[in-house]
PDB file of C-alpha atoms in Angstrom:
ATOM      1  CA  UNK A 229      89.180 -73.261   0.910  1.00  0.00           C
ATOM      2  CA  UNK A 230      89.242 -76.862  -0.927  1.00  0.00           C
ATOM      3  CA  UNK A 231      88.651 -75.359  -4.257  1.00  0.00           C
ATOM      4  CA  UNK A 232      90.973 -72.304  -3.537  1.00  0.00           C
ATOM      5  CA  UNK A 233      93.994 -75.321  -1.601  1.00  0.00           C
ATOM      6  CA  UNK A 234      93.294 -77.827  -5.482  1.00  0.00           C
ATOM      7  CA  UNK A 235      93.798 -75.006  -7.597  1.00  0.00           C
ATOM      8  CA  UNK A 236      96.389 -74.707  -5.808  1.00  0.00           C
ATOM      9  CA  UNK A 237      98.256 -77.574  -5.289  1.00  0.00           C
ATOM     10  CA  UNK A 238      97.297 -77.713  -9.161  1.00  0.00           C
ATOM     11  CA  UNK A 239      99.878 -75.273 -10.297  1.00  0.00           C
ATOM     12  CA  UNK A 240     102.759 -76.462  -8.097  1.00  0.00           C
ATOM     13  CA  UNK A 241     103.048 -79.196  -9.394  1.00  0.00           C
ATOM     14  CA  UNK A 242     102.503 -77.891 -13.100  1.00  0.00           C
ATOM     15  CA  UNK A 243     105.297 -75.612 -11.935  1.00  0.00           C
ATOM     16  CA  UNK A 244     107.641 -77.642 -11.054  1.00  0.00           C
ATOM     17  CA  UNK A 245     107.421 -79.333 -14.800  1.00  0.00           C
ATOM     18  CA  UNK A 246     107.740 -76.369 -16.135  1.00  0.00           C
ATOM     19  CA  UNK A 247     111.045 -75.896 -17.704  1.00  0.00           C
ATOM     20  CA  UNK A 248     110.323 -72.005 -16.981  1.00  0.00           C
ATOM     21  CA  UNK A 249     111.526 -72.496 -14.266  1.00  0.00           C
ATOM     22  CA  UNK A 250     114.282 -74.305 -14.833  1.00  0.00           C
ATOM     23  CA  UNK A 251     115.878 -71.992 -17.386  1.00  0.00           C
ATOM     24  CA  UNK A 252     115.192 -68.902 -15.709  1.00  0.00           C
ATOM     25  CA  UNK A 253     116.750 -70.328 -12.789  1.00  0.00           C
ATOM     26  CA  UNK A 254     120.165 -71.848 -14.258  1.00  0.00           C
ATOM     27  CA  UNK A 255     120.498 -68.670 -16.709  1.00  0.00           C
ATOM     28  CA  UNK A 256     120.451 -67.026 -13.436  1.00  0.00           C
ATOM     29  CA  UNK A 257     122.645 -69.794 -11.472  1.00  0.00           C
ATOM     30  CA  UNK A 258     124.392 -69.705 -14.793  1.00  0.00           C
ATOM     31  CA  UNK A 259     124.712 -65.997 -14.067  1.00  0.00           C
ATOM     32  CA  UNK A 260     125.102 -66.279 -10.453  1.00  0.00           C
ATOM     33  CA  UNK A 261     128.842 -67.874 -10.719  1.00  0.00           C
ATOM     34  CA  UNK A 262     130.359 -65.635 -13.762  1.00  0.00           C
ATOM     35  CA  UNK A 263     129.881 -62.651 -10.738  1.00  0.00           C
ATOM     36  CA  UNK A 264     131.184 -64.359  -8.065  1.00  0.00           C
ATOM     37  CA  UNK A 265     134.188 -65.331  -9.219  1.00  0.00           C
ATOM     38  CA  UNK A 266     134.360 -62.089 -10.720  1.00  0.00           C
ATOM     39  CA  UNK A 267     133.980 -60.479  -6.766  1.00  0.00           C
ATOM     40  CA  UNK A 268     136.786 -62.696  -5.887  1.00  0.00           C
ATOM     41  CA  UNK A 269     139.575 -61.288  -9.072  1.00  0.00           C
ATOM     42  CA  UNK A 270     138.242 -58.188  -7.704  1.00  0.00           C
ATOM     43  CA  UNK A 271     139.176 -58.151  -4.480  1.00  0.00           C
ATOM     44  CA  UNK A 272     142.087 -60.068  -4.349  1.00  0.00           C
ATOM     45  CA  UNK A 273     143.905 -56.887  -7.063  1.00  0.00           C
ATOM     46  CA  UNK A 274     142.382 -54.434  -4.412  1.00  0.00           C
ATOM     47  CA  UNK A 275     145.280 -52.943  -2.439  1.00  0.00           C
ATOM     48  CA  UNK A 276     144.460 -49.421  -2.163  1.00  0.00           C
ATOM     49  CA  UNK A 277     140.965 -49.610  -1.074  1.00  0.00           C
ATOM     50  CA  UNK A 278     139.531 -50.913   2.041  1.00  0.00           C
ATOM     51  CA  UNK A 279     138.360 -54.128   1.200  1.00  0.00           C
ATOM     52  CA  UNK A 280     136.136 -54.350   4.228  1.00  0.00           C
ATOM     53  CA  UNK A 281     134.228 -51.551   2.093  1.00  0.00           C
ATOM     54  CA  UNK A 282     134.341 -53.289  -1.112  1.00  0.00           C
ATOM     55  CA  UNK A 283     133.135 -56.565   0.552  1.00  0.00           C
ATOM     56  CA  UNK A 284     130.261 -55.074   1.707  1.00  0.00           C
ATOM     57  CA  UNK A 285     129.143 -53.457  -1.579  1.00  0.00           C
ATOM     58  CA  UNK A 286     129.801 -56.362  -3.139  1.00  0.00           C
ATOM     59  CA  UNK A 287     126.830 -57.619  -1.008  1.00  0.00           C
ATOM     60  CA  UNK A 288     124.840 -55.148  -0.793  1.00  0.00           C
ATOM     61  CA  UNK A 289     125.703 -56.077  -5.738  1.00  0.00           C
ATOM     62  CA  UNK A 290     124.868 -59.506  -4.139  1.00  0.00           C
ATOM     63  CA  UNK A 291     121.286 -59.314  -1.949  1.00  0.00           C
ATOM     64  CA  UNK A 292     120.208 -57.274  -5.094  1.00  0.00           C
ATOM     65  CA  UNK A 293     120.416 -60.027  -7.622  1.00  0.00           C
ATOM     66  CA  UNK A 294     119.057 -61.864  -5.808  1.00  0.00           C
ATOM     67  CA  UNK A 295     116.136 -59.988  -5.716  1.00  0.00           C
ATOM     68  CA  UNK A 296     115.865 -58.963  -9.867  1.00  0.00           C
ATOM     69  CA  UNK A 297     115.957 -63.208  -9.802  1.00  0.00           C
ATOM     70  CA  UNK A 298     112.549 -62.115  -8.525  1.00  0.00           C
ATOM     71  CA  UNK A 299     111.140 -59.236 -10.502  1.00  0.00           C
ATOM     72  CA  UNK A 300     112.316 -61.566 -13.911  1.00  0.00           C
ATOM     73  CA  UNK A 301     110.192 -64.814 -12.872  1.00  0.00           C
ATOM     74  CA  UNK A 302     108.032 -62.871 -10.509  1.00  0.00           C
ATOM     75  CA  UNK A 303     106.822 -61.725 -13.886  1.00  0.00           C
ATOM     76  CA  UNK A 304     107.408 -64.400 -16.242  1.00  0.00           C
ATOM     77  CA  UNK A 305     105.540 -67.013 -13.993  1.00  0.00           C
ATOM     78  CA  UNK A 306     102.529 -64.498 -13.833  1.00  0.00           C
ATOM     79  CA  UNK A 307     101.954 -63.497 -16.742  1.00  0.00           C
ATOM     80  CA  UNK A 308     100.818 -66.392 -19.071  1.00  0.00           C
ATOM     81  CA  UNK A 309      98.755 -67.864 -15.562  1.00  0.00           C
ATOM     82  CA  UNK A 310      95.160 -67.089 -17.209  1.00  0.00           C
ATOM     83  CA  UNK A 311      95.510 -65.880 -20.640  1.00  0.00           C
ATOM     84  CA  UNK A 312      97.002 -69.437 -21.158  1.00  0.00           C
ATOM     85  CA  UNK A 313      94.438 -71.610 -19.604  1.00  0.00           C
ATOM     86  CA  UNK A 314      91.814 -68.923 -21.466  1.00  0.00           C
ATOM     87  CA  UNK A 315      93.617 -69.335 -25.374  1.00  0.00           C
ATOM     88  CA  UNK A 316      93.805 -73.904 -24.384  1.00  0.00           C
ATOM     89  CA  UNK A 317      90.016 -73.774 -23.540  1.00  0.00           C
ATOM     90  CA  UNK A 318      90.843 -75.473 -20.247  1.00  0.00           C
ATOM     91  CA  UNK A 319      89.725 -72.443 -17.850  1.00  0.00           C
ATOM     92  CA  UNK A 320      86.113 -73.820 -19.438  1.00  0.00           C
ATOM     93  CA  UNK A 321      86.307 -77.346 -17.957  1.00  0.00           C
ATOM     94  CA  UNK A 322      87.764 -75.883 -14.701  1.00  0.00           C
ATOM     95  CA  UNK A 323      85.366 -73.520 -14.614  1.00  0.00           C
ATOM     96  CA  UNK A 324      82.590 -75.560 -14.762  1.00  0.00           C
ATOM     97  CA  UNK A 325      82.945 -77.434 -11.861  1.00  0.00           C
ATOM     98  CA  UNK A 326      81.794 -75.882  -8.427  1.00  0.00           C
ATOM     99  CA  UNK A 327      83.780 -73.362  -7.782  1.00  0.00           C
ATOM    100  CA  UNK A 328      83.809 -69.495  -8.086  1.00  0.00           C
ATOM    101  CA  UNK A 329      85.741 -67.206 -10.663  1.00  0.00           C
ATOM    102  CA  UNK A 330      87.650 -65.581  -7.327  1.00  0.00           C
ATOM    103  CA  UNK A 331      89.147 -68.863  -5.589  1.00  0.00           C
ATOM    104  CA  UNK A 332      90.678 -69.904  -8.458  1.00  0.00           C
ATOM    105  CA  UNK A 333      92.025 -66.443  -9.337  1.00  0.00           C
ATOM    106  CA  UNK A 334      93.180 -66.675  -5.745  1.00  0.00           C
ATOM    107  CA  UNK A 335      94.181 -70.421  -6.193  1.00  0.00           C
ATOM    108  CA  UNK A 336      96.322 -70.117  -9.295  1.00  0.00           C
ATOM    109  CA  UNK A 337      98.301 -67.567  -7.356  1.00  0.00           C
ATOM    110  CA  UNK A 338      99.271 -68.870  -4.174  1.00  0.00           C
ATOM    111  CA  UNK A 339      99.854 -71.992  -5.963  1.00  0.00           C
ATOM    112  CA  UNK A 340     102.804 -69.347  -8.826  1.00  0.00           C
ATOM    113  CA  UNK A 341     103.459 -67.701  -5.596  1.00  0.00           C
ATOM    114  CA  UNK A 342     105.000 -70.897  -3.402  1.00  0.00           C
ATOM    115  CA  UNK A 343     106.429 -71.738  -7.141  1.00  0.00           C
ATOM    116  CA  UNK A 344     108.700 -68.549  -7.905  1.00  0.00           C
ATOM    117  CA  UNK A 345     109.107 -68.611  -3.322  1.00  0.00           C
ATOM    118  CA  UNK A 346     111.102 -72.068  -3.666  1.00  0.00           C
ATOM    119  CA  UNK A 347     112.976 -71.199  -7.455  1.00  0.00           C
ATOM    120  CA  UNK A 348     114.751 -68.078  -5.621  1.00  0.00           C
ATOM    121  CA  UNK A 349     115.769 -69.764  -2.441  1.00  0.00           C
ATOM    122  CA  UNK A 350     117.144 -72.525  -4.558  1.00  0.00           C
ATOM    123  CA  UNK A 351     119.753 -69.635  -6.372  1.00  0.00           C
ATOM    124  CA  UNK A 352     119.470 -68.097  -3.272  1.00  0.00           C
ATOM    125  CA  UNK A 353     121.737 -70.821  -2.121  1.00  0.00           C
ATOM    126  CA  UNK A 354     122.851 -71.854  -4.748  1.00  0.00           C
ATOM    127  CA  UNK A 355     124.540 -67.771  -5.145  1.00  0.00           C
ATOM    128  CA  UNK A 356     125.666 -67.935  -1.409  1.00  0.00           C
ATOM    129  CA  UNK A 357     127.509 -71.541  -2.756  1.00  0.00           C
ATOM    130  CA  UNK A 358     128.914 -69.925  -5.112  1.00  0.00           C
ATOM    131  CA  UNK A 359     130.345 -67.399  -3.451  1.00  0.00           C
ATOM    132  CA  UNK A 360     131.712 -69.191  -0.867  1.00  0.00           C
ATOM    133  CA  UNK A 361     132.875 -72.076  -2.666  1.00  0.00           C
ATOM    134  CA  UNK A 362     135.958 -69.100  -4.117  1.00  0.00           C
ATOM    135  CA  UNK A 363     136.618 -67.802  -0.629  1.00  0.00           C
ATOM    136  CA  UNK A 364     133.925 -65.119  -1.021  1.00  0.00           C
ATOM    137  CA  UNK A 365     133.865 -64.089   2.867  1.00  0.00           C
ATOM    138  CA  UNK A 366     130.549 -63.817   3.561  1.00  0.00           C
ATOM    139  CA  UNK A 367     130.090 -63.190   6.919  1.00  0.00           C
ATOM    140  CA  UNK A 368     127.549 -63.833   9.779  1.00  0.00           C
ATOM    141  CA  UNK A 369     126.222 -60.331   9.328  1.00  0.00           C
ATOM    142  CA  UNK A 370     125.411 -61.167   5.603  1.00  0.00           C
ATOM    143  CA  UNK A 371     123.336 -64.286   6.690  1.00  0.00           C
ATOM    144  CA  UNK A 372     121.927 -62.264   8.977  1.00  0.00           C
ATOM    145  CA  UNK A 373     121.038 -59.167   7.073  1.00  0.00           C
ATOM    146  CA  UNK A 374     119.477 -62.606   4.234  1.00  0.00           C
ATOM    147  CA  UNK A 375     116.920 -63.817   6.301  1.00  0.00           C
ATOM    148  CA  UNK A 376     115.943 -60.809   8.278  1.00  0.00           C
ATOM    149  CA  UNK A 377     115.402 -59.271   4.416  1.00  0.00           C
ATOM    150  CA  UNK A 378     113.493 -63.217   3.611  1.00  0.00           C
ATOM    151  CA  UNK A 379     109.720 -61.548   4.187  1.00  0.00           C
ATOM    152  CA  UNK A 380     110.686 -58.887   2.318  1.00  0.00           C
ATOM    153  CA  UNK A 381     111.558 -60.343  -1.078  1.00  0.00           C
ATOM    154  CA  UNK A 382     108.160 -62.378  -0.357  1.00  0.00           C
ATOM    155  CA  UNK A 383     105.849 -58.661  -0.769  1.00  0.00           C
ATOM    156  CA  UNK A 384     109.322 -57.755  -3.358  1.00  0.00           C
ATOM    157  CA  UNK A 385     108.133 -61.430  -5.555  1.00  0.00           C
ATOM    158  CA  UNK A 386     104.113 -60.468  -4.799  1.00  0.00           C
ATOM    159  CA  UNK A 387     104.569 -56.957  -6.051  1.00  0.00           C
ATOM    160  CA  UNK A 388     106.495 -58.578  -9.861  1.00  0.00           C
ATOM    161  CA  UNK A 389     103.711 -61.584  -9.572  1.00  0.00           C
ATOM    162  CA  UNK A 390     101.016 -59.367  -9.212  1.00  0.00           C
ATOM    163  CA  UNK A 391     102.245 -57.372 -12.520  1.00  0.00           C
ATOM    164  CA  UNK A 392     101.926 -61.119 -14.225  1.00  0.00           C
ATOM    165  CA  UNK A 393      98.902 -61.566 -13.808  1.00  0.00           C
ATOM    166  CA  UNK A 394      97.165 -58.430 -14.895  1.00  0.00           C
ATOM    167  CA  UNK A 395      99.510 -58.516 -18.099  1.00  0.00           C
ATOM    168  CA  UNK A 396      97.560 -61.616 -18.077  1.00  0.00           C
ATOM    169  CA  UNK A 397      94.561 -60.982 -18.216  1.00  0.00           C
ATOM    170  CA  UNK A 398      95.249 -57.506 -20.459  1.00  0.00           C
ATOM    171  CA  UNK A 399      97.165 -58.967 -22.803  1.00  0.00           C
ATOM    172  CA  UNK A 400      95.475 -62.371 -24.650  1.00  0.00           C
ATOM    173  CA  UNK A 401      98.063 -64.045 -26.891  1.00  0.00           C
ATOM    174  CA  UNK A 402     100.808 -66.040 -23.525  1.00  0.00           C
ATOM    175  CA  UNK A 403     103.938 -65.115 -25.939  1.00  0.00           C
ATOM    176  CA  UNK A 404     103.541 -61.115 -25.801  1.00  0.00           C
ATOM    177  CA  UNK A 405     102.987 -61.232 -22.252  1.00  0.00           C
ATOM    178  CA  UNK A 406     106.212 -63.193 -21.439  1.00  0.00           C
ATOM    179  CA  UNK A 407     107.451 -61.027 -23.820  1.00  0.00           C
ATOM    180  CA  UNK A 408     106.725 -58.426 -22.312  1.00  0.00           C
ATOM    181  CA  UNK A 409     106.891 -59.288 -18.720  1.00  0.00           C
ATOM    182  CA  UNK A 410     110.685 -59.617 -19.059  1.00  0.00           C
ATOM    183  CA  UNK A 411     111.660 -56.589 -20.271  1.00  0.00           C
ATOM    184  CA  UNK A 412     108.967 -54.711 -17.749  1.00  0.00           C
ATOM    185  CA  UNK A 413     112.162 -55.978 -14.687  1.00  0.00           C
ATOM    186  CA  UNK A 414     114.665 -54.865 -16.819  1.00  0.00           C
ATOM    187  CA  UNK A 415     112.925 -51.610 -17.435  1.00  0.00           C
ATOM    188  CA  UNK A 416     111.649 -50.479 -14.209  1.00  0.00           C
ATOM    189  CA  UNK A 417     115.037 -52.327 -12.014  1.00  0.00           C
ATOM    190  CA  UNK A 418     117.799 -51.140 -14.226  1.00  0.00           C
ATOM    191  CA  UNK A 419     116.333 -48.997 -17.304  1.00  0.00           C
ATOM    192  CA  UNK A 420     114.468 -46.247 -15.882  1.00  0.00           C
ATOM    193  CA  UNK A 421     116.294 -45.815 -13.229  1.00  0.00           C
ATOM    194  CA  UNK A 422     120.051 -45.304 -14.938  1.00  0.00           C
ATOM    195  CA  UNK A 423     118.318 -42.749 -17.005  1.00  0.00           C
ATOM    196  CA  UNK A 424     116.132 -41.007 -14.765  1.00  0.00           C
ATOM    197  CA  UNK A 425     119.035 -40.478 -12.506  1.00  0.00           C
ATOM    198  CA  UNK A 426     121.515 -38.882 -15.856  1.00  0.00           C
ATOM    199  CA  UNK A 427     118.849 -37.326 -16.162  1.00  0.00           C
ATOM    200  CA  UNK A 428     119.512 -35.483 -12.749  1.00  0.00           C
ATOM    201  CA  UNK A 429     122.215 -34.803 -12.580  1.00  0.00           C
ATOM    202  CA  UNK A 430     122.408 -33.348 -16.319  1.00  0.00           C
ATOM    203  CA  UNK A 431     120.040 -30.738 -15.622  1.00  0.00           C
ATOM    204  CA  UNK A 432     121.610 -29.496 -12.621  1.00  0.00           C
ATOM    205  CA  UNK A 433     125.231 -30.058 -14.768  1.00  0.00           C
ATOM    206  CA  UNK A 434     123.194 -27.691 -16.703  1.00  0.00           C
ATOM    207  CA  UNK A 435     122.972 -25.370 -14.327  1.00  0.00           C
ATOM    208  CA  UNK A 436     126.053 -24.711 -13.798  1.00  0.00           C
ATOM    209  CA  UNK A 437     126.228 -24.992 -10.414  1.00  0.00           C
ATOM    210  CA  UNK A 438     129.752 -27.212  -8.512  1.00  0.00           C
ATOM    211  CA  UNK A 439     128.212 -30.938  -7.947  1.00  0.00           C
ATOM    212  CA  UNK A 440     130.367 -31.606  -4.979  1.00  0.00           C
ATOM    213  CA  UNK A 441     128.175 -28.619  -3.478  1.00  0.00           C
ATOM    214  CA  UNK A 442     125.690 -30.097  -0.342  1.00  0.00           C
ATOM    215  CA  UNK A 443     122.614 -28.622  -1.167  1.00  0.00           C
ATOM    216  CA  UNK A 444     122.997 -29.467  -5.067  1.00  0.00           C
ATOM    217  CA  UNK A 445     123.879 -32.794  -4.050  1.00  0.00           C
ATOM    218  CA  UNK A 446     120.574 -33.346  -1.651  1.00  0.00           C
ATOM    219  CA  UNK A 447     117.663 -31.325  -3.734  1.00  0.00           C
ATOM    220  CA  UNK A 448     119.713 -33.896  -7.059  1.00  0.00           C
ATOM    221  CA  UNK A 449     119.119 -37.294  -4.543  1.00  0.00           C
ATOM    222  CA  UNK A 450     115.464 -35.452  -3.825  1.00  0.00           C
ATOM    223  CA  UNK A 451     114.978 -35.425  -7.666  1.00  0.00           C
ATOM    224  CA  UNK A 452     115.635 -39.491  -8.207  1.00  0.00           C
ATOM    225  CA  UNK A 453     114.118 -40.867  -4.658  1.00  0.00           C
ATOM    226  CA  UNK A 454     111.305 -39.132  -5.804  1.00  0.00           C
ATOM    227  CA  UNK A 455     111.216 -40.667  -9.537  1.00  0.00           C
ATOM    228  CA  UNK A 456     112.191 -43.369  -8.243  1.00  0.00           C
ATOM    229  CA  UNK A 457     109.364 -43.933  -5.132  1.00  0.00           C
ATOM    230  CA  UNK A 458     107.144 -45.819  -8.154  1.00  0.00           C
ATOM    231  CA  UNK A 459     109.860 -48.679  -8.645  1.00  0.00           C
ATOM    232  CA  UNK A 460     109.568 -51.518  -6.245  1.00  0.00           C
ATOM    233  CA  UNK A 461     113.997 -51.382  -6.191  1.00  0.00           C
ATOM    234  CA  UNK A 462     113.498 -48.341  -4.228  1.00  0.00           C
ATOM    235  CA  UNK A 463     111.838 -49.383  -1.426  1.00  0.00           C
ATOM    236  CA  UNK A 464     114.358 -52.748  -1.469  1.00  0.00           C
ATOM    237  CA  UNK A 465     116.968 -50.705  -1.681  1.00  0.00           C
ATOM    238  CA  UNK A 466     115.591 -48.914   1.646  1.00  0.00           C
ATOM    239  CA  UNK A 467     113.974 -51.388   3.892  1.00  0.00           C
ATOM    240  CA  UNK A 468     117.819 -52.742   3.200  1.00  0.00           C
ATOM    241  CA  UNK A 469     119.441 -49.822   4.170  1.00  0.00           C
ATOM    242  CA  UNK A 470     117.816 -50.002   6.664  1.00  0.00           C
ATOM    243  CA  UNK A 471     117.836 -53.080   8.370  1.00  0.00           C
ATOM    244  CA  UNK A 472     121.559 -52.992   7.700  1.00  0.00           C
ATOM    245  CA  UNK A 473     122.588 -49.013   8.726  1.00  0.00           C
ATOM    246  CA  UNK A 474     119.788 -47.830  10.793  1.00  0.00           C
ATOM    247  CA  UNK A 475     118.653 -45.112   7.888  1.00  0.00           C
ATOM    248  CA  UNK A 476     116.836 -45.233   5.508  1.00  0.00           C
ATOM    249  CA  UNK A 477     118.023 -44.770   1.674  1.00  0.00           C
ATOM    250  CA  UNK A 478     116.397 -41.229   1.703  1.00  0.00           C
ATOM    251  CA  UNK A 479     118.451 -40.752   5.322  1.00  0.00           C
ATOM    252  CA  UNK A 480     120.951 -42.528   3.972  1.00  0.00           C
ATOM    253  CA  UNK A 481     121.497 -39.269   0.908  1.00  0.00           C
ATOM    254  CA  UNK A 482     120.977 -36.509   3.812  1.00  0.00           C
ATOM    255  CA  UNK A 483     124.201 -38.129   5.337  1.00  0.00           C
ATOM    256  CA  UNK A 484     125.969 -38.345   2.393  1.00  0.00           C
ATOM    257  CA  UNK A 485     125.129 -35.026   1.464  1.00  0.00           C
ATOM    258  CA  UNK A 486     126.602 -33.636   4.415  1.00  0.00           C
ATOM    259  CA  UNK A 487     129.415 -36.335   4.464  1.00  0.00           C
ATOM    260  CA  UNK A 488     130.644 -35.726   0.651  1.00  0.00           C
ATOM    261  CA  UNK A 489     130.860 -39.066  -0.810  1.00  0.00           C
ATOM    262  CA  UNK A 490     133.849 -39.989   1.641  1.00  0.00           C
ATOM    263  CA  UNK A 491     131.268 -41.733   3.929  1.00  0.00           C
ATOM    264  CA  UNK A 492     130.943 -44.975   5.015  1.00  0.00           C
ATOM    265  CA  UNK A 493     127.733 -46.587   7.338  1.00  0.00           C
ATOM    266  CA  UNK A 494     129.498 -48.390   9.301  1.00  0.00           C
ATOM    267  CA  UNK A 495     126.613 -51.921   9.959  1.00  0.00           C
ATOM    268  CA  UNK A 496     123.799 -50.690  12.806  1.00  0.00           C
ATOM    269  CA  UNK A 497     123.246 -52.612  15.591  1.00  0.00           C
ATOM    270  CA  UNK A 498     119.491 -51.829  15.970  1.00  0.00           C
ATOM    271  CA  UNK A 499     116.641 -54.067  16.417  1.00  0.00           C
ATOM    272  CA  UNK A 500     114.155 -56.218  13.347  1.00  0.00           C
ATOM    273  CA  UNK A 501     111.341 -53.793  15.333  1.00  0.00           C
ATOM    274  CA  UNK A 502     112.887 -50.759  15.095  1.00  0.00           C
ATOM    275  CA  UNK A 503     114.384 -51.017  11.294  1.00  0.00           C
ATOM    276  CA  UNK A 504     111.112 -51.733  10.653  1.00  0.00           C
ATOM    277  CA  UNK A 505     110.068 -48.634  11.654  1.00  0.00           C
ATOM    278  CA  UNK A 506     112.134 -47.207   9.840  1.00  0.00           C
ATOM    279  CA  UNK A 507     111.161 -48.055   6.363  1.00  0.00           C
ATOM    280  CA  UNK A 508     107.474 -48.929   7.386  1.00  0.00           C
ATOM    281  CA  UNK A 509     106.763 -46.556   4.541  1.00  0.00           C
ATOM    282  CA  UNK A 510     108.606 -48.372   1.614  1.00  0.00           C
ATOM    283  CA  UNK A 511     106.192 -51.460   2.901  1.00  0.00           C
ATOM    284  CA  UNK A 512     103.036 -49.771   2.833  1.00  0.00           C
ATOM    285  CA  UNK A 513     104.600 -48.712  -0.972  1.00  0.00           C
ATOM    286  CA  UNK A 514     105.922 -52.451  -1.823  1.00  0.00           C
ATOM    287  CA  UNK A 515     102.250 -53.975  -0.358  1.00  0.00           C
ATOM    288  CA  UNK A 516     100.145 -50.758  -2.496  1.00  0.00           C
ATOM    289  CA  UNK A 517     102.375 -52.336  -5.604  1.00  0.00           C
ATOM    290  CA  UNK A 518     101.206 -55.832  -4.697  1.00  0.00           C
ATOM    291  CA  UNK A 519      97.418 -54.805  -4.157  1.00  0.00           C
ATOM    292  CA  UNK A 520      96.835 -52.894  -6.696  1.00  0.00           C
ATOM    293  CA  UNK A 521      97.641 -54.644  -9.686  1.00  0.00           C
ATOM    294  CA  UNK A 522      95.706 -57.445  -7.988  1.00  0.00           C
ATOM    295  CA  UNK A 523      92.986 -56.016  -7.766  1.00  0.00           C
ATOM    296  CA  UNK A 524      92.121 -54.732 -11.449  1.00  0.00           C
ATOM    297  CA  UNK A 525      93.469 -58.056 -12.852  1.00  0.00           C
ATOM    298  CA  UNK A 526      91.224 -59.504 -10.134  1.00  0.00           C
ATOM    299  CA  UNK A 527      88.203 -57.302 -12.057  1.00  0.00           C
ATOM    300  CA  UNK A 528      89.834 -57.671 -14.617  1.00  0.00           C
ATOM    301  CA  UNK A 529      89.272 -61.249 -14.868  1.00  0.00           C
ATOM    302  CA  UNK A 530      85.428 -61.357 -13.216  1.00  0.00           C
ATOM    303  CA  UNK A 531      84.109 -60.154 -16.378  1.00  0.00           C
ATOM    304  CA  UNK A 532      86.681 -61.878 -18.623  1.00  0.00           C
ATOM    305  CA  UNK A 533      84.476 -62.880 -22.326  1.00  0.00           C
ATOM    306  CA  UNK A 534      86.383 -67.138 -20.896  1.00  0.00           C
ATOM    307  CA  UNK A 535      85.502 -68.791 -24.605  1.00  0.00           C
TER     308      UNK A 535
END
C-alpha cells in the first residue's frame, strides 16, 4: 500500500508541475469565458422564447462543457503515463526498487486521477465564476445539480483516464499517443454523435415518412440512442436527466415523441437515490467503460517489454 501511495504522490507532484495541465486549463477557461459572454448576450437578446427555458438549456450546456473538459484532460493526462517512462528509461529504475508492476500502475493511475480531478474543480469553479461575474443567474438548482453530479464527473474522468492509459501501453511514442488522446474525445463526444444522428434522420426522410410523425420520431430516437450507447457522454446525459428531471434520456425521447417538439420538462423533486435508480444502467455502463480499458492496459503492462 505504501508503494502505491509513494507512486501516487510522485505523480501528483509531477502532474502539478507540468505545463500540460496548465495549458489545457487556460485554454478551457478562456473558452469558458467566451462561452459565458455568449450566454449572457443570448439571454439579453431573447424576447420571444421563454427565458427560463433558455437559461435551463444554457446551464445544461455549461455542465456539458465541464464533461468535455474532463474527457480531454483525462485522455491527454493518461496517454503518456507509461510510454514516456519507458522511453526515458526511468521505469526500469523505479521497478528496480521493491515494488510490483501492478502497484506501480495503480499508483500512477490514482496519482493522475487526483490531478485530473483537481484541474476539473478549478475549471468548474472558474467557469461558474465567469457566469456570475457577467451577471448570468445560475440559482441554487444549478449548484445542487452540479454537486449531485460530482461522483459521476469523477467516474466519467476515470473512463477517459483509463482510455488514456490504454493508449500509453499500446502506442510507444508519447507524442503520438497524446495526439490520439486529443482526437479521441472530440470524435467520441462530438463527431460520432453528430454523424450518427444525421444519418438516422436522413434514412428516416428517405423512407418518405414525415419526421413529425410520433411513431417515426420515436423509432428514430431509439436508433440514435442505440448508436450512442458506446459513448460515455451519452450515459452522463442520461444521469443528468435522471437527477434533474427524474427521467432517463430514453424516457425523455418517448415523452418528446408523444408530446411533440414543444414539450418542456420541469425540474423534478425526486430523491437522489431515486434518480440513481432510474439511471443505474448508465452508471453500470460507465463503470464497465472505465474497467475494461484499464483491465486491458493492466494485462498489456504486466507483459510489456520495458527496454
